[in-house]
PDB file of C-alpha atoms and ligand atoms in Angstrom:
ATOM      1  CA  UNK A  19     142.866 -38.628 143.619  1.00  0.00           C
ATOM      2  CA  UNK A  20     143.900 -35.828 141.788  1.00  0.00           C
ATOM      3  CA  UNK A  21     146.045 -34.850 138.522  1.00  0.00           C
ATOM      4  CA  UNK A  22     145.895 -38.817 137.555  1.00  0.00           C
ATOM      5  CA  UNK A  23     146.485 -39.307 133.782  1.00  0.00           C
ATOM      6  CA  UNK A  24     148.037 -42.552 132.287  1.00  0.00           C
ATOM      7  CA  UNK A  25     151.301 -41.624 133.515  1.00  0.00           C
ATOM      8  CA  UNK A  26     151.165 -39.861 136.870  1.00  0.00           C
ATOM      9  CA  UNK A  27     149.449 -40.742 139.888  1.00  0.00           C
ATOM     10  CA  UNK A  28     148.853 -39.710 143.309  1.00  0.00           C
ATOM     11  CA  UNK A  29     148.185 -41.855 146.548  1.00  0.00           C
ATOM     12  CA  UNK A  30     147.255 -41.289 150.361  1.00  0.00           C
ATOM     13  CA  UNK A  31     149.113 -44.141 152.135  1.00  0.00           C
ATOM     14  CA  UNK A  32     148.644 -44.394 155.866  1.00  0.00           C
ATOM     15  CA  UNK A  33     150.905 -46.124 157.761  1.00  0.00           C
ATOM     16  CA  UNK A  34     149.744 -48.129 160.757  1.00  0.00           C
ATOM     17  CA  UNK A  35     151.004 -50.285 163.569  1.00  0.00           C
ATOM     18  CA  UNK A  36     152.084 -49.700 167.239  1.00  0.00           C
ATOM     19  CA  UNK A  37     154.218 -47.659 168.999  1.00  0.00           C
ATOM     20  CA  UNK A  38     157.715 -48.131 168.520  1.00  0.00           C
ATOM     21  CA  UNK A  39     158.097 -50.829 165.764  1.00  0.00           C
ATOM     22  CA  UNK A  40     159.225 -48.342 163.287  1.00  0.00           C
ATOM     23  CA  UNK A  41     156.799 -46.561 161.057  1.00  0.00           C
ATOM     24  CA  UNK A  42     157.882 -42.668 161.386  1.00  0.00           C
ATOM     25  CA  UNK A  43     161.819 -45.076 160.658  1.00  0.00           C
ATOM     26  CA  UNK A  44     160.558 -46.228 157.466  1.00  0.00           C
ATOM     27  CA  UNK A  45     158.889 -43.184 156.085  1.00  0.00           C
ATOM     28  CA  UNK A  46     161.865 -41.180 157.193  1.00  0.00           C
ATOM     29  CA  UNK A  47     164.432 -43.959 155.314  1.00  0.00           C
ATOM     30  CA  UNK A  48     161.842 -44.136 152.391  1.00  0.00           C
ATOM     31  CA  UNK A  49     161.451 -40.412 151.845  1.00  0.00           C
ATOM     32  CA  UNK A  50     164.835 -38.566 153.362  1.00  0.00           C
ATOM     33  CA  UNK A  51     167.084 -41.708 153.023  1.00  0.00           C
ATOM     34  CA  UNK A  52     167.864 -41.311 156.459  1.00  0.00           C
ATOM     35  CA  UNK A  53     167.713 -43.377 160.038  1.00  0.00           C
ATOM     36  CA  UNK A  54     167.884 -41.962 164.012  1.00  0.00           C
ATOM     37  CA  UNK A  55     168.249 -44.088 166.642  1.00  0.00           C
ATOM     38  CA  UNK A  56     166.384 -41.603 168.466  1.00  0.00           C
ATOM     39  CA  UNK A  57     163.224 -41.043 166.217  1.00  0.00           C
ATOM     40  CA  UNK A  58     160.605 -38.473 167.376  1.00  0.00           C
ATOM     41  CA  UNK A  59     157.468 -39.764 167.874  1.00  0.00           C
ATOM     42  CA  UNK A  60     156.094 -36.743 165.989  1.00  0.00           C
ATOM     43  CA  UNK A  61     157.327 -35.550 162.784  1.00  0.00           C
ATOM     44  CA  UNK A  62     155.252 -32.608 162.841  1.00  0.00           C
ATOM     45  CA  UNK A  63     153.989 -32.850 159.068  1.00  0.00           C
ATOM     46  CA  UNK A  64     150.698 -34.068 158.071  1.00  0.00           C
ATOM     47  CA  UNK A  65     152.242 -36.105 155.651  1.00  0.00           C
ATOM     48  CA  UNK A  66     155.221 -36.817 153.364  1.00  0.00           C
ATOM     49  CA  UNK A  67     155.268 -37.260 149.832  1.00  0.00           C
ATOM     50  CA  UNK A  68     157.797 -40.073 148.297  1.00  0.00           C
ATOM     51  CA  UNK A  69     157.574 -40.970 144.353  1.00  0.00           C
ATOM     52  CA  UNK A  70     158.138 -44.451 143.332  1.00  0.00           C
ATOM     53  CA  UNK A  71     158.750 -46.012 139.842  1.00  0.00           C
ATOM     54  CA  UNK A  72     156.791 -49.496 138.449  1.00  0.00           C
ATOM     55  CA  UNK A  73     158.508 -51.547 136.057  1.00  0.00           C
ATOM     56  CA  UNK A  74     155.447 -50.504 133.719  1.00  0.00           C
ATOM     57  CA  UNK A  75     156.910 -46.711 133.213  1.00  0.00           C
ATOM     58  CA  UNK A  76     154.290 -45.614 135.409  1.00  0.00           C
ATOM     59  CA  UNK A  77     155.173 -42.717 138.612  1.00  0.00           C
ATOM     60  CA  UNK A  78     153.425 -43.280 141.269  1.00  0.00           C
ATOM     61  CA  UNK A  79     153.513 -40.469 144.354  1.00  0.00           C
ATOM     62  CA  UNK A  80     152.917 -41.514 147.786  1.00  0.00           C
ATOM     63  CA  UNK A  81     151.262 -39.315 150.169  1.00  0.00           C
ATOM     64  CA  UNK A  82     152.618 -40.698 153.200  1.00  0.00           C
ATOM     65  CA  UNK A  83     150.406 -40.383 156.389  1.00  0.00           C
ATOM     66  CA  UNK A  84     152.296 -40.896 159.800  1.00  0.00           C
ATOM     67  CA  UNK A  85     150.484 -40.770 163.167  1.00  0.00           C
ATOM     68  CA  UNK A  86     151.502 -38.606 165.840  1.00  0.00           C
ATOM     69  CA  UNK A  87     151.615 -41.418 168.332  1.00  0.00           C
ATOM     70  CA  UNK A  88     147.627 -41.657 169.091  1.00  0.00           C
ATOM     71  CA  UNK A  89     148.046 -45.523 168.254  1.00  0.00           C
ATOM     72  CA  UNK A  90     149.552 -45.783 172.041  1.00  0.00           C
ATOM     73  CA  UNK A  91     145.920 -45.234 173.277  1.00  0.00           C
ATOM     74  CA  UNK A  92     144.887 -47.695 170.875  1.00  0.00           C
ATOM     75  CA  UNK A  93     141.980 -44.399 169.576  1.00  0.00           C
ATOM     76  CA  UNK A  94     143.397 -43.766 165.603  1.00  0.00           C
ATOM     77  CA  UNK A  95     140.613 -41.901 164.094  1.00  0.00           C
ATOM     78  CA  UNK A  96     138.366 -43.529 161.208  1.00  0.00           C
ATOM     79  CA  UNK A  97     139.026 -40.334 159.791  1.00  0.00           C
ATOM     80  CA  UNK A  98     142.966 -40.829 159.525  1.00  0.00           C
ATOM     81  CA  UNK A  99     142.610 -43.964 156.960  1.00  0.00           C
ATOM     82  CA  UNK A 100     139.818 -42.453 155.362  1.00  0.00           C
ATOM     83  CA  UNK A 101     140.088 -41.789 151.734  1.00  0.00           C
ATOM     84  CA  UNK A 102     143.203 -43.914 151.723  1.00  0.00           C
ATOM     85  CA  UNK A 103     144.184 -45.955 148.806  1.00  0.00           C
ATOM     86  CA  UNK A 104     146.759 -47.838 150.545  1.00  0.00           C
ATOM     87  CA  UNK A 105     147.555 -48.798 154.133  1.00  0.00           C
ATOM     88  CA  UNK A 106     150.967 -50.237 155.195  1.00  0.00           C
ATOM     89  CA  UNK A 107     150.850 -52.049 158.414  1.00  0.00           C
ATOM     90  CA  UNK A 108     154.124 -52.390 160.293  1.00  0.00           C
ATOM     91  CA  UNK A 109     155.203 -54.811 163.080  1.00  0.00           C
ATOM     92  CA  UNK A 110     158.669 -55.622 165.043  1.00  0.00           C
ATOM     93  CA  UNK A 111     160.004 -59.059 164.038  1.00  0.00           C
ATOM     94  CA  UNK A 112     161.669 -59.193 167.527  1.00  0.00           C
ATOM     95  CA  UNK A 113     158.384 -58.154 168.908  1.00  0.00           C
ATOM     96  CA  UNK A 114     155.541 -61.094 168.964  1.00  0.00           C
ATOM     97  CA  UNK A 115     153.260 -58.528 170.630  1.00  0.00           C
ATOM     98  CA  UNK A 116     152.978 -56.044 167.821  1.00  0.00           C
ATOM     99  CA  UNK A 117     152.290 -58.864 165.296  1.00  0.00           C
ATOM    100  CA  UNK A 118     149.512 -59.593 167.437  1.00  0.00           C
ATOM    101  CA  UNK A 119     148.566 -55.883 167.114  1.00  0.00           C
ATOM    102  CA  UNK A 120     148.525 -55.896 163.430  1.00  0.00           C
ATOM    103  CA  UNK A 121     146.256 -58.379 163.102  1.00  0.00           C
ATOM    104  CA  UNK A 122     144.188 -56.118 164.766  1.00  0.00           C
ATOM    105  CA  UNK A 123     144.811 -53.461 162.606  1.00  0.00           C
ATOM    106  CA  UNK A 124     144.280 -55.808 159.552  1.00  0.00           C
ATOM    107  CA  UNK A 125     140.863 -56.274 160.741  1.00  0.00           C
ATOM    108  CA  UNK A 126     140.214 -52.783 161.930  1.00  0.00           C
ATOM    109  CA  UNK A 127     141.089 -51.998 158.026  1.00  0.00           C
ATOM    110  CA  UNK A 128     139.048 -54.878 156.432  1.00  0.00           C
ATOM    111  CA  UNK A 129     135.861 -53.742 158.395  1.00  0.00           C
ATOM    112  CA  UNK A 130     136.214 -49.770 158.237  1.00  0.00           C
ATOM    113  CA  UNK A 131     138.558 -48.702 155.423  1.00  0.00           C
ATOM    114  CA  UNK A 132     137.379 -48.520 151.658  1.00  0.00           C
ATOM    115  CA  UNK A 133     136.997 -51.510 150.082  1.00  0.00           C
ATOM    116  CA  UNK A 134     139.803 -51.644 147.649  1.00  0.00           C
ATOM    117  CA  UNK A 135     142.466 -50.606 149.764  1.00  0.00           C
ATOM    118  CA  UNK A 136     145.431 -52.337 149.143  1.00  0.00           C
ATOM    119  CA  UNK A 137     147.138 -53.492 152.645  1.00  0.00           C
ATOM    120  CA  UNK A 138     150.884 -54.231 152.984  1.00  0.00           C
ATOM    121  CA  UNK A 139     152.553 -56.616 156.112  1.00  0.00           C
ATOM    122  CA  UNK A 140     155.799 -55.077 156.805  1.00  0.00           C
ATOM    123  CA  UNK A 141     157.869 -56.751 159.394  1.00  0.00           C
ATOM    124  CA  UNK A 142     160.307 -54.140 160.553  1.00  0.00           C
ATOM    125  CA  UNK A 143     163.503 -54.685 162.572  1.00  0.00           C
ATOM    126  CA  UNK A 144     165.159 -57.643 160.155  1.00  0.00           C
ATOM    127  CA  UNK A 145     168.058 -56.569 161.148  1.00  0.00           C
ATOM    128  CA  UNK A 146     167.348 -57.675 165.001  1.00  0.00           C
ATOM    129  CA  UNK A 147     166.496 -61.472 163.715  1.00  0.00           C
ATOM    130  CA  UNK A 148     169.263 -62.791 166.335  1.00  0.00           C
ATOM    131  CA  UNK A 149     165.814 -61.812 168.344  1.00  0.00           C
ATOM    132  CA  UNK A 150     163.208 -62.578 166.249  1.00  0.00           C
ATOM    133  CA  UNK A 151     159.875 -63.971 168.038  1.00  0.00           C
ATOM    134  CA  UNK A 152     158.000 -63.696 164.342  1.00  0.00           C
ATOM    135  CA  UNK A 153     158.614 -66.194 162.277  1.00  0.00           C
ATOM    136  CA  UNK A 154     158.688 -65.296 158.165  1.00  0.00           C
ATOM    137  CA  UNK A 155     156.880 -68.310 157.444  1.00  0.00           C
ATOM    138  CA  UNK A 156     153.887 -67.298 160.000  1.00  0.00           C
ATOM    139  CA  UNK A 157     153.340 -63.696 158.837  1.00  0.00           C
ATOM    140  CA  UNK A 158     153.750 -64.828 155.268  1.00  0.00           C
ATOM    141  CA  UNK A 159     150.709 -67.164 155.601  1.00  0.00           C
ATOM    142  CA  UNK A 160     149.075 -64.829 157.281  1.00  0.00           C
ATOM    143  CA  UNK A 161     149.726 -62.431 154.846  1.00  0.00           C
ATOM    144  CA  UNK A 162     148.638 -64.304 152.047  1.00  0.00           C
ATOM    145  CA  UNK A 163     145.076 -65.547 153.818  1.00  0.00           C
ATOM    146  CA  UNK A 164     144.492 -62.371 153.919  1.00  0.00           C
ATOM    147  CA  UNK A 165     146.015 -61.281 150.690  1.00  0.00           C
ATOM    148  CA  UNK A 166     148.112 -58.178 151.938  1.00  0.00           C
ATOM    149  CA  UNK A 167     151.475 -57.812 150.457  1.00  0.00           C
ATOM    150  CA  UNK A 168     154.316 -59.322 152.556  1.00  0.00           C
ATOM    151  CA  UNK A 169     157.774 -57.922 152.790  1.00  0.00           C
ATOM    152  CA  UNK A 170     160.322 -57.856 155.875  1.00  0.00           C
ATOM    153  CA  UNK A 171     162.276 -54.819 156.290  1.00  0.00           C
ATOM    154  CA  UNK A 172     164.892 -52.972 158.110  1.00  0.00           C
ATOM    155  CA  UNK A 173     164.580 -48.868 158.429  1.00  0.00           C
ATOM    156  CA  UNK A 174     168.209 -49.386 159.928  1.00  0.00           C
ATOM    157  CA  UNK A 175     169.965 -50.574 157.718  1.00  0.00           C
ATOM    158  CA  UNK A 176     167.464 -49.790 154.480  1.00  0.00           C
ATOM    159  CA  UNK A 177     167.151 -53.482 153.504  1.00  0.00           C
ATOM    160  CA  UNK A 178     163.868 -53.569 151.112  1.00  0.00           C
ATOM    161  CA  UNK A 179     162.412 -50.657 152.912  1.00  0.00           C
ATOM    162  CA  UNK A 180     162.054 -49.237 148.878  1.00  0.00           C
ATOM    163  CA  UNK A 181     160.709 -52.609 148.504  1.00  0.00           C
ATOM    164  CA  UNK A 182     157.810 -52.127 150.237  1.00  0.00           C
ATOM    165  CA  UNK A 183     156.824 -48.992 148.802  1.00  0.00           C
ATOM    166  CA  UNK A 184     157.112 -50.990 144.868  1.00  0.00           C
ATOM    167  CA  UNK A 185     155.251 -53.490 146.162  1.00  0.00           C
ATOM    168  CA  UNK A 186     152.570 -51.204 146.713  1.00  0.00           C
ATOM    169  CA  UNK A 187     153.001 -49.270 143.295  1.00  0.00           C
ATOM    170  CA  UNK A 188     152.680 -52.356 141.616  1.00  0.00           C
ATOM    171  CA  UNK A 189     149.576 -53.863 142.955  1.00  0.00           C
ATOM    172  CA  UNK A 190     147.615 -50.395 142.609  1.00  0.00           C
ATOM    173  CA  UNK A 191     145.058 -50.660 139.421  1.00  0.00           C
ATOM    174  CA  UNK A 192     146.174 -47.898 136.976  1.00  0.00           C
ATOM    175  CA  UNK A 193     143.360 -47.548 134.562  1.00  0.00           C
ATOM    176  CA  UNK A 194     141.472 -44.542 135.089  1.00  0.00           C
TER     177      UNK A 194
HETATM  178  P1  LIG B  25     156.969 -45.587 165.522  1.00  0.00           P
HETATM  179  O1  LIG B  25     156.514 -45.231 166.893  1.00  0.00           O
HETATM  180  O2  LIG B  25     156.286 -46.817 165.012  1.00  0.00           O
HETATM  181  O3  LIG B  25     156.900 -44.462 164.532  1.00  0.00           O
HETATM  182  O4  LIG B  25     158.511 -46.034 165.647  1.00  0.00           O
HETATM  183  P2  LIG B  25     159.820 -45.133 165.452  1.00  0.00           P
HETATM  184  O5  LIG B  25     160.095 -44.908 164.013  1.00  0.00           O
HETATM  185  O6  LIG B  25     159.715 -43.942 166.335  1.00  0.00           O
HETATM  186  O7  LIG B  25     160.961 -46.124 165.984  1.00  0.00           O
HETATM  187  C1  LIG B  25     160.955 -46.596 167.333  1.00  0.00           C
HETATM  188  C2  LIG B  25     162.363 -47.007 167.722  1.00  0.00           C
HETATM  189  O8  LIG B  25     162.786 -48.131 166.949  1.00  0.00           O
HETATM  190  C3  LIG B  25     163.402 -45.907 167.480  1.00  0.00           C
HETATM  191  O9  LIG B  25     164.347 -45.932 168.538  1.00  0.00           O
HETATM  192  C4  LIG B  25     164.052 -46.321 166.173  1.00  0.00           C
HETATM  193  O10 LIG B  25     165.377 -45.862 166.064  1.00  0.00           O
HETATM  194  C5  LIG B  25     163.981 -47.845 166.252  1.00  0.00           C
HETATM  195  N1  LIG B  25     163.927 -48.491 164.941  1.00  0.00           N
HETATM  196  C6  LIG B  25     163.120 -48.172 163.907  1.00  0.00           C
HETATM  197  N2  LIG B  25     163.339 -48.983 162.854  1.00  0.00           N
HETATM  198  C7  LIG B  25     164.330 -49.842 163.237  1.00  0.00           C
HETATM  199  C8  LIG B  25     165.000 -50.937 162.585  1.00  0.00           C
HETATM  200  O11 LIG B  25     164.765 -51.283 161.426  1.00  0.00           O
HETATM  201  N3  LIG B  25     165.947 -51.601 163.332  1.00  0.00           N
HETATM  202  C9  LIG B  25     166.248 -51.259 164.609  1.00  0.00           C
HETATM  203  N4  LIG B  25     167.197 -51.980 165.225  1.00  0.00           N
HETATM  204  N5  LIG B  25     165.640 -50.236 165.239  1.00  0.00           N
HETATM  205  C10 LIG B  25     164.685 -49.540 164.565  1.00  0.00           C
END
């Protein structure tokens, strides 16, 4: 972490999850305010950098890591969560398949990642819950078994896609 003083600090988030439920959607809403129905699997950066603000005054910048679609041959590099403080893990609420996944991913983090990493649940796609196959009250216990943060989202239609991104602020420890 660099340049952290009481007031300002600086995170490397990775964002994890499979294909297709929305994670390049939610760091493009987050950081550019903006949604394609046609997302790129690739944005081409490393990363993006988003700043949030906690309700304790603090700014807290968000280096957001995307991957470049590797997590389709289920082979994401150690190296792309190491040194992360945070890790948000994304699923499809219409999707029961890529809750499934994230558990996986949940455990891939608990064994390999850095011990104090904090780990948000976000359940992308609210805004298809005509065709939800996730139910809030499942991935909300499982969420808080495993204490990760918990928040459903939509990168469509920006409901609590900010949220998510707090959430995180919040629960990071701020004393140097
Ligand atoms: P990634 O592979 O996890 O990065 O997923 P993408 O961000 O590329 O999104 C995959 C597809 O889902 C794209 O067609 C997006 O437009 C779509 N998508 C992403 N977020 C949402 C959402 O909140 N609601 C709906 N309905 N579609 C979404």
């Amino acid at each position: 972490v660099s340049g952290n003083n009481r007031s300002f600090f600086q995170y490397k988030l990775v964002l994890l999850g499979d294909s297709s439920v929305g994670k390049s959607s939610l760091a493009l809403r987050f950081v550019r305010g903006q949604f394609q129905e046609f997302q790129e699997s690739t944005i081409g950066a490393a990363f993006m950098t988003q700043s949030v603000q906690c309700s304790d005054g603090t700014t807290v910048k968000f280096e957001i890591w995307d991957t470049a679609g590797q997590e389709r041959y289920h082979s994401l590099a150690p190296m792309y969560y190491r040194g992360a403080h945070c890790a948000v893990v994304v699923y499809d609420i219409s999707d029961a398949s890529t809750f499934t996944r994230a558990k996986s991913w949940v455990r891939e983090l608990q064994r390999q990642a850095p011990p104090n990493i904090i780990i948000a649940l976000a359940g992308n796609k609210l805004d298809l819950s005509h065709s939800r196959q996730v139910s809030e009250e499942e991935a909300s216990a499982y969420a808080a078994e495993n204490k990760l943060l918990f928040v459903e989202a939509s990168a469509k239609t920006d409901a609590n896609v900010k949220l998510i991104f707090t959430r995180v602020a919040e629960a990071i420890p701020k004393s140097d």
